[in-house]
Short mmCIF file of C-alpha atoms in Angstrom, two decimals:
data_model
loop_
_atom_site.label_atom_id
_atom_site.label_comp_id
_atom_site.label_asym_id
_atom_site.label_seq_id
_atom_site.Cartn_x
_atom_site.Cartn_y
_atom_site.Cartn_z
CA UNK A 436 130.80 -58.19 50.43
CA UNK A 437 134.59 -57.89 50.18
CA UNK A 438 137.52 -59.94 47.66
CA UNK A 439 140.69 -60.21 49.32
CA UNK A 440 143.87 -61.04 46.49
CA UNK A 441 146.70 -62.32 48.71
CA UNK A 442 150.11 -62.35 48.09
CA UNK A 443 153.29 -63.23 49.38
CA UNK A 444 153.50 -60.06 51.00
CA UNK A 445 150.12 -61.64 52.11
CA UNK A 446 148.02 -58.30 50.16
CA UNK A 447 144.61 -57.57 50.61
CA UNK A 448 142.94 -56.26 48.05
CA UNK A 449 138.82 -55.20 49.08
CA UNK A 450 137.03 -54.59 45.69
CA UNK A 451 133.60 -53.46 44.33
CA UNK A 452 130.41 -55.28 45.42
CA UNK A 453 130.27 -56.53 42.20
CA UNK A 454 133.29 -58.46 42.11
CA UNK A 455 130.67 -61.41 44.30
CA UNK A 456 130.05 -62.91 41.31
CA UNK A 457 133.61 -64.21 41.00
CA UNK A 458 132.25 -67.21 43.71
CA UNK A 459 127.83 -67.77 43.19
CA UNK A 460 126.59 -70.91 44.40
CA UNK A 461 124.09 -73.12 42.73
CA UNK A 462 120.68 -72.06 43.19
CA UNK A 463 120.58 -75.85 44.32
CA UNK A 464 123.03 -75.78 45.97
CA UNK A 465 121.60 -72.57 48.60
CA UNK A 466 117.48 -74.60 48.43
CA UNK A 467 116.37 -70.42 46.94
CA UNK A 468 113.81 -73.14 44.96
CA UNK A 469 113.61 -74.91 41.10
CA UNK A 470 114.98 -70.63 39.85
CA UNK A 471 117.98 -71.88 37.31
CA UNK A 472 121.44 -69.77 37.80
CA UNK A 473 123.37 -68.19 40.03
CA UNK A 474 122.13 -66.83 43.64
CA UNK A 475 124.62 -63.57 44.93
CA UNK A 476 124.40 -63.81 49.43
CA UNK A 477 125.85 -66.63 50.90
CA UNK A 478 123.98 -69.85 51.58
CA UNK A 479 122.45 -69.60 55.01
CA UNK A 480 123.28 -71.91 58.28
CA UNK A 481 121.01 -75.45 57.51
CA UNK A 482 118.91 -75.93 60.75
CA UNK A 483 119.59 -79.04 62.82
CA UNK A 484 117.94 -81.66 63.29
CA UNK A 485 116.30 -82.52 66.44
CA UNK A 486 117.77 -85.56 67.58
CA UNK A 487 114.56 -88.07 67.43
CA UNK A 488 113.85 -86.01 64.05
CA UNK A 489 116.31 -87.36 62.93
CA UNK A 490 116.51 -90.78 64.19
CA UNK A 491 112.82 -91.92 62.90
CA UNK A 492 111.78 -90.31 60.39
CA UNK A 493 114.53 -91.10 57.43
CA UNK A 494 111.58 -88.80 54.55
CA UNK A 495 112.26 -85.25 56.10
CA UNK A 496 112.63 -83.02 53.84
CA UNK A 497 116.56 -81.30 56.30
CA UNK A 498 117.14 -85.19 56.44
CA UNK A 499 117.12 -86.26 52.55
CA UNK A 500 118.64 -82.11 51.97
CA UNK A 501 121.68 -83.24 54.31
CA UNK A 502 122.08 -86.64 52.23
CA UNK A 503 121.52 -85.41 48.54
CA UNK A 504 124.50 -83.12 49.50
CA UNK A 505 126.81 -85.70 50.79
CA UNK A 506 125.55 -88.08 47.50
CA UNK A 507 126.50 -84.73 45.28
CA UNK A 508 129.70 -84.23 46.59
CA UNK A 509 130.79 -88.14 47.07
CA UNK A 510 130.04 -88.27 43.35
CA UNK A 511 131.54 -85.66 42.85
CA UNK A 512 135.26 -86.53 44.04
CA UNK A 513 134.05 -89.56 42.69
CA UNK A 514 133.98 -88.51 38.57
CA UNK A 515 137.21 -86.79 39.01
CA UNK A 516 139.39 -89.33 40.14
CA UNK A 517 142.05 -85.85 40.87
CA UNK A 518 140.30 -84.07 43.34
CA UNK A 519 141.40 -84.53 47.20
CA UNK A 520 138.77 -84.62 49.71
CA UNK A 521 139.78 -82.03 53.05
CA UNK A 522 138.25 -81.49 56.04
CA UNK A 523 140.70 -77.92 57.13
CA UNK A 524 143.81 -75.87 55.75
CA UNK A 525 146.31 -78.51 57.71
CA UNK A 526 144.38 -81.57 55.92
CA UNK A 527 145.27 -80.23 52.70
CA UNK A 528 148.75 -79.49 53.98
CA UNK A 529 149.33 -82.79 55.55
CA UNK A 530 147.43 -84.11 52.00
CA UNK A 531 149.63 -82.19 49.72
CA UNK A 532 151.76 -84.63 47.11
CA UNK A 533 152.82 -83.13 43.32
CA UNK A 534 150.85 -84.90 42.04
CA UNK A 535 147.22 -84.31 42.97
CA UNK A 536 146.20 -80.40 42.04
CA UNK A 537 143.43 -79.73 42.75
CA UNK A 538 141.71 -79.65 46.98
CA UNK A 539 138.09 -78.95 47.68
CA UNK A 540 136.64 -78.47 50.73
CA UNK A 541 132.65 -78.35 50.11
CA UNK A 542 129.93 -78.54 47.75
CA UNK A 543 130.68 -75.02 46.04
CA UNK A 544 131.12 -76.37 42.59
CA UNK A 545 129.17 -78.28 40.73
CA UNK A 546 130.75 -81.75 38.86
CA UNK A 547 130.76 -80.52 35.58
CA UNK A 548 132.79 -77.50 37.35
CA UNK A 549 134.96 -79.47 38.64
CA UNK A 550 135.34 -81.45 35.57
CA UNK A 551 136.60 -78.11 33.22
CA UNK A 552 139.37 -77.81 36.78
CA UNK A 553 140.20 -80.51 36.62
CA UNK A 554 141.18 -80.47 32.00
CA UNK A 555 142.41 -77.77 33.14
CA UNK A 556 145.39 -77.92 35.35
CA UNK A 557 146.46 -81.33 34.00
CA UNK A 558 147.09 -79.25 30.65
CA UNK A 559 149.12 -76.86 33.55
CA UNK A 560 151.06 -79.87 36.27
CA UNK A 561 152.81 -76.74 38.14
CA UNK A 562 149.55 -75.74 38.85
CA UNK A 563 147.92 -76.13 42.13
CA UNK A 564 144.00 -75.47 43.08
CA UNK A 565 142.62 -75.81 46.72
CA UNK A 566 138.93 -74.48 47.39
CA UNK A 567 137.30 -74.93 50.81
CA UNK A 568 133.62 -73.55 51.40
CA UNK A 569 134.03 -71.44 54.52
CA UNK A 570 136.95 -70.77 57.11
CA UNK A 571 136.57 -68.42 60.76
CA UNK A 572 140.42 -67.62 61.19
CA UNK A 573 141.25 -66.30 56.29
CA UNK A 574 144.58 -65.68 57.72
CA UNK A 575 145.11 -68.36 59.78
CA UNK A 576 144.41 -70.56 56.69
CA UNK A 577 146.04 -68.97 54.41
CA UNK A 578 149.33 -68.59 56.62
CA UNK A 579 148.98 -72.37 56.61
CA UNK A 580 148.06 -72.76 53.70
CA UNK A 581 150.26 -70.46 51.65
CA UNK A 582 153.46 -71.71 53.46
CA UNK A 583 152.47 -75.73 54.49
CA UNK A 584 151.74 -76.46 50.80
CA UNK A 585 155.49 -73.79 49.00
CA UNK A 586 157.34 -74.46 51.74
CA UNK A 587 157.60 -78.04 50.91
CA UNK A 588 159.62 -80.46 49.04
CA UNK A 589 156.92 -81.90 46.89
CA UNK A 590 156.02 -78.15 45.90
CA UNK A 591 159.21 -76.73 45.58
CA UNK A 592 159.89 -80.56 42.80
CA UNK A 593 158.18 -78.92 40.32
CA UNK A 594 160.18 -77.39 37.77
CA UNK A 595 159.97 -76.58 34.15
CA UNK A 596 160.71 -79.23 31.99
CA UNK A 597 163.18 -77.27 29.86
CA UNK A 598 164.90 -75.02 32.24
CA UNK A 599 165.10 -76.36 35.59
CA UNK A 600 163.28 -73.45 37.14
CA UNK A 601 161.04 -74.26 40.56
CA UNK A 602 157.35 -72.75 38.54
CA UNK A 603 155.02 -74.49 40.78
CA UNK A 604 152.00 -72.14 41.19
CA UNK A 605 149.35 -72.33 43.85
CA UNK A 606 145.28 -70.84 43.78
CA UNK A 607 143.60 -70.80 47.73
CA UNK A 608 139.70 -69.67 47.21
CA UNK A 609 137.93 -69.26 49.53
CA UNK A 610 134.07 -68.99 49.60
CA UNK A 611 133.31 -67.72 52.26
CA UNK A 612 134.95 -66.68 55.32
CA UNK A 613 135.51 -64.30 59.09
CA UNK A 614 136.35 -61.12 55.92
CA UNK A 615 134.21 -62.14 52.86
CA UNK A 616 135.42 -64.68 49.68
CA UNK A 617 139.07 -64.68 49.03
CA UNK A 618 141.69 -65.73 46.47
CA UNK A 619 145.30 -65.64 46.99
CA UNK A 620 148.13 -67.29 44.70
CA UNK A 621 151.74 -68.03 45.67
CA UNK A 622 154.44 -68.53 43.06
CA UNK A 623 157.93 -70.38 43.00
CA UNK A 624 160.77 -68.31 41.03
CA UNK A 625 160.26 -69.10 37.13
CA UNK A 626 155.93 -66.81 36.41
CA UNK A 627 158.15 -64.39 38.70
CA UNK A 628 161.18 -64.29 37.42
CA UNK A 629 159.35 -63.86 33.78
CA UNK A 630 156.26 -61.13 35.56
CA UNK A 631 153.72 -63.65 35.21
CA UNK A 632 154.29 -64.42 39.48
CA UNK A 633 152.00 -63.53 42.64
CA UNK A 634 153.98 -59.73 42.68
CA UNK A 635 151.44 -59.13 39.27
CA UNK A 636 148.09 -61.00 41.36
CA UNK A 637 148.72 -56.96 43.63
CA UNK A 638 150.95 -54.86 44.43
CA UNK A 639 152.69 -53.42 47.18
CA UNK A 640 149.50 -51.20 47.46
CA UNK A 641 146.63 -52.88 47.18
CA UNK A 642 145.99 -52.64 43.58
CA UNK A 643 144.84 -54.77 40.96
CA UNK A 644 148.22 -56.34 38.80
CA UNK A 645 147.89 -57.50 35.28
CA UNK A 646 146.38 -61.35 37.18
CA UNK A 647 143.37 -60.63 39.06
CA UNK A 648 142.56 -57.72 36.09
CA UNK A 649 142.11 -60.23 33.67
CA UNK A 650 140.23 -62.55 36.21
CA UNK A 651 138.03 -60.19 37.13
CA UNK A 652 137.26 -59.19 32.62
CA UNK A 653 137.22 -63.17 32.58
CA UNK A 654 133.68 -62.60 34.73
CA UNK A 655 132.52 -59.16 34.22
CA UNK A 656 133.43 -58.71 30.96
CA UNK A 657 133.23 -62.43 28.96
CA UNK A 658 131.02 -64.00 31.58
CA UNK A 659 132.46 -66.26 32.70
CA UNK A 660 132.61 -68.26 35.95
CA UNK A 661 135.17 -69.77 38.41
CA UNK A 662 136.82 -72.20 37.33
CA UNK A 663 136.84 -70.33 33.61
CA UNK A 664 138.20 -67.07 34.95
CA UNK A 665 141.14 -69.34 37.10
CA UNK A 666 142.01 -70.73 33.75
CA UNK A 667 142.08 -67.74 32.10
CA UNK A 668 144.79 -66.74 35.08
CA UNK A 669 146.58 -69.73 34.12
CA UNK A 670 146.62 -70.18 30.56
CA UNK A 671 148.28 -66.33 30.20
CA UNK A 672 150.89 -67.38 33.17
CA UNK A 673 152.09 -70.69 31.19
CA UNK A 674 151.07 -69.24 27.49
CA UNK A 675 154.24 -66.37 28.78
CA UNK A 676 156.11 -68.64 30.51
CA UNK A 677 156.36 -70.80 26.86
CA UNK A 678 156.23 -68.03 24.71
CA UNK A 679 159.19 -65.72 26.81
CA UNK A 680 161.25 -69.03 27.05
CA UNK A 681 160.71 -69.66 23.45
CA UNK A 682 162.29 -66.76 22.38
CA UNK A 683 165.20 -67.02 24.88
CA UNK A 684 166.50 -70.29 23.60
CA UNK A 685 165.63 -68.93 19.92
CA UNK A 686 167.66 -66.02 20.60
CA UNK A 687 170.34 -68.14 21.42
CA UNK A 688 170.42 -70.19 19.47
CA UNK A 689 170.69 -67.88 16.26
CA UNK A 690 173.03 -65.41 18.18
CA UNK A 691 175.31 -68.53 18.59
CA UNK A 692 174.97 -69.11 13.92
CA UNK A 693 175.81 -65.70 13.80
CA UNK A 694 179.05 -66.21 15.77
CA UNK A 695 179.66 -70.15 13.59
CA UNK A 696 179.44 -67.61 10.55
CA UNK A 697 181.33 -65.20 11.38
CA UNK A 698 184.44 -67.32 12.57
CA UNK A 699 184.22 -69.74 9.66
CA UNK A 700 184.35 -66.51 7.45
CA UNK A 701 187.54 -64.18 9.26
CA UNK A 702 190.34 -66.63 8.25
CA UNK A 703 189.27 -65.53 4.44
CA UNK A 704 188.78 -61.87 5.14
CA UNK A 705 192.32 -61.50 7.97
CA UNK A 706 194.65 -63.33 5.54
CA UNK A 707 193.92 -60.69 2.69
CA UNK A 708 193.80 -58.01 5.43
CA UNK A 709 197.93 -59.31 5.90
CA UNK A 710 198.39 -59.74 2.79
CA UNK A 711 197.98 -56.12 1.76
CA UNK A 712 198.68 -54.33 5.04
CA UNK A 713 202.24 -56.51 5.99
CA UNK A 714 200.23 -55.48 9.87
CA UNK A 715 201.54 -58.14 12.61
CA UNK A 716 200.13 -56.32 16.62
CA UNK A 717 196.86 -57.85 18.22
CA UNK A 718 195.79 -56.37 14.58
CA UNK A 719 197.11 -58.37 12.43
CA UNK A 720 197.41 -61.30 14.83
CA UNK A 721 193.36 -61.40 17.04
CA UNK A 722 193.63 -64.60 19.31
CA UNK A 723 190.53 -66.23 17.29
CA UNK A 724 191.00 -69.62 19.87
CA UNK A 725 189.78 -67.52 22.62
CA UNK A 726 187.44 -66.58 20.53
CA UNK A 727 186.28 -70.60 19.87
CA UNK A 728 186.48 -71.33 23.25
CA UNK A 729 183.55 -68.65 24.03
CA UNK A 730 181.19 -70.39 21.63
CA UNK A 731 181.80 -73.49 22.44
CA UNK A 732 181.05 -72.52 26.52
CA UNK A 733 178.11 -71.49 24.84
CA UNK A 734 176.79 -73.76 23.07
CA UNK A 735 176.79 -76.14 26.00
CA UNK A 736 175.54 -73.32 27.80
CA UNK A 737 172.66 -73.76 25.59
CA UNK A 738 172.24 -77.81 25.27
CA UNK A 739 172.42 -77.45 29.67
CA UNK A 740 169.16 -74.63 28.58
CA UNK A 741 171.54 -71.95 30.37
CA UNK A 742 169.69 -70.45 26.99
CA UNK A 743 170.73 -66.34 29.33
CA UNK A 744 174.38 -67.35 29.76
CA UNK A 745 174.63 -69.24 25.85
CA UNK A 746 173.42 -65.44 24.98
CA UNK A 747 175.86 -63.78 26.85
CA UNK A 748 178.54 -65.64 25.84
CA UNK A 749 177.77 -65.65 21.84
CA UNK A 750 176.97 -61.98 22.23
CA UNK A 751 180.72 -60.97 23.44
CA UNK A 752 182.36 -62.84 21.29
CA UNK A 753 180.01 -61.87 18.40
CA UNK A 754 181.23 -58.60 19.93
CA UNK A 755 184.40 -58.64 19.50
CA UNK A 756 184.68 -60.22 16.41
CA UNK A 757 182.16 -56.75 14.43
CA UNK A 758 184.41 -55.15 15.98
CA UNK A 759 187.69 -55.91 14.99
CA UNK A 760 186.61 -56.16 11.48
CA UNK A 761 185.35 -52.42 11.58
CA UNK A 762 188.96 -52.30 13.26
CA UNK A 763 190.60 -53.35 10.05
CA UNK A 764 188.30 -51.52 7.62
CA UNK A 765 189.37 -48.36 9.49
CA UNK A 766 192.81 -49.43 9.12
CA UNK A 767 192.57 -50.41 5.18
CA UNK A 768 191.19 -46.39 5.33
CA UNK A 769 193.23 -44.35 7.60
CA UNK A 770 195.57 -43.21 4.36
CA UNK A 771 192.47 -42.19 2.19
CA UNK A 772 191.06 -40.86 5.36
CA UNK A 773 194.87 -38.85 5.93
CA UNK A 774 194.67 -37.79 2.54
CA UNK A 775 191.05 -35.66 2.69
CA UNK A 776 191.97 -34.57 6.18
CA UNK A 777 195.14 -32.88 4.89
CA UNK A 778 193.57 -31.07 1.79
CA UNK A 779 190.97 -29.97 4.37
CA UNK A 780 193.28 -28.23 5.79
CA UNK A 781 195.48 -26.91 3.21
CA UNK A 782 192.49 -25.36 1.75
CA UNK A 783 191.49 -23.36 5.33
CA UNK A 784 195.28 -22.64 4.96
CA UNK A 785 194.57 -21.39 1.83
CA UNK A 786 191.56 -18.92 3.12
CA UNK A 787 193.75 -17.88 5.60
CA UNK A 788 196.69 -16.73 3.83
CA UNK A 789 193.98 -14.33 2.23
CA UNK A 790 192.88 -12.22 5.52
CA UNK A 791 194.66 -9.27 6.81
CA UNK A 792 198.25 -9.12 8.20
CA UNK A 793 198.23 -9.21 12.25
CA UNK A 794 195.82 -10.25 14.22
CA UNK A 795 193.59 -11.84 13.99
CA UNK A 796 194.54 -13.67 10.91
CA UNK A 797 198.11 -13.66 12.63
CA UNK A 798 196.45 -16.04 15.01
CA UNK A 799 195.18 -17.97 12.35
CA UNK A 800 197.80 -18.58 10.17
CA UNK A 801 199.91 -20.08 13.64
CA UNK A 802 196.79 -22.27 14.26
CA UNK A 803 196.98 -23.46 10.18
CA UNK A 804 200.45 -23.85 10.44
CA UNK A 805 202.73 -26.71 8.60
CA UNK A 806 203.27 -28.07 11.68
CA UNK A 807 199.14 -28.39 12.90
CA UNK A 808 198.89 -30.04 10.00
CA UNK A 809 202.87 -32.30 9.94
CA UNK A 810 200.46 -33.25 13.69
CA UNK A 811 197.44 -34.37 12.03
CA UNK A 812 199.04 -36.22 9.43
CA UNK A 813 201.07 -38.08 12.26
CA UNK A 814 197.99 -38.93 14.12
CA UNK A 815 195.78 -40.64 11.75
CA UNK A 816 199.47 -42.63 10.19
#
């Protein structure tokens, strides 16, 4: 069995046969008897009823089977009001809106599975799932769905409530098609930027990445069905988004607080420096007005949920303040540094004087002359 994964560039991945368990159908749907559990093979086409038999015998087994399946599907959509019944990929695009997250064609999910999937989607309003029982041209259907939905105003209107970035995620699942069972993913800019978008589903060389690996592990290792495995992937996507945004917000807030504290204490340190050294120029008169203005810009960016800009603005101000504080400390330590260096040079000169005259001894003495010592002192003054 071939299982393919699609992303925006329409990547398809062939995975080993055991992955057929990703999309297993209930035994009662497949008419395989009373054995409970899941079946491996896809269902065989239901034989057509002879017209006369269909019209004259409502007790015919095939008629009852079709009626049962129809009633089951109707019950599924009625018990899960958020499920939108669809007839094709084009019909899905026509019916798509941001308030409806689950679109189903066919009877591949039980009522209980639909209920779990609906619960997952309600907790993750930026995620949409399209489930189709079959496709005779899966690439064409995928193109219709991914482009039609992802380029729609409804899908693009799904934004993060804090940052305002687009965060829509779309999964398209085919239980059967002309190329086997498939799953495709499409995502918007926020999950892409944070590394949990379609690019993290599969790489350009058709190798599974973290999200697909998570999906497979949920099935093979944890024994989950399709809704359960998809829930694990969705939780990973939105959990990462939530954690990253909270982290960025907290980091920006912390840096802004550090800048505010540094600016509050800076006038005292500057006053002490001026009283001790009477220094003018940029070192004695830093442009604190500009620092205050930059801090205000950082606060505005934070209030507007532009955490990256808030972090950049506040960190820049903090770096300037710390650099100025270091420069004042070094200025105050300059005489001690100069005296220490002079002592070192004097010691070197004494050692050189003990060398034999002429040759390398004379050259070393010239290099350690008072003129050289005086130049070093001037540089430190």
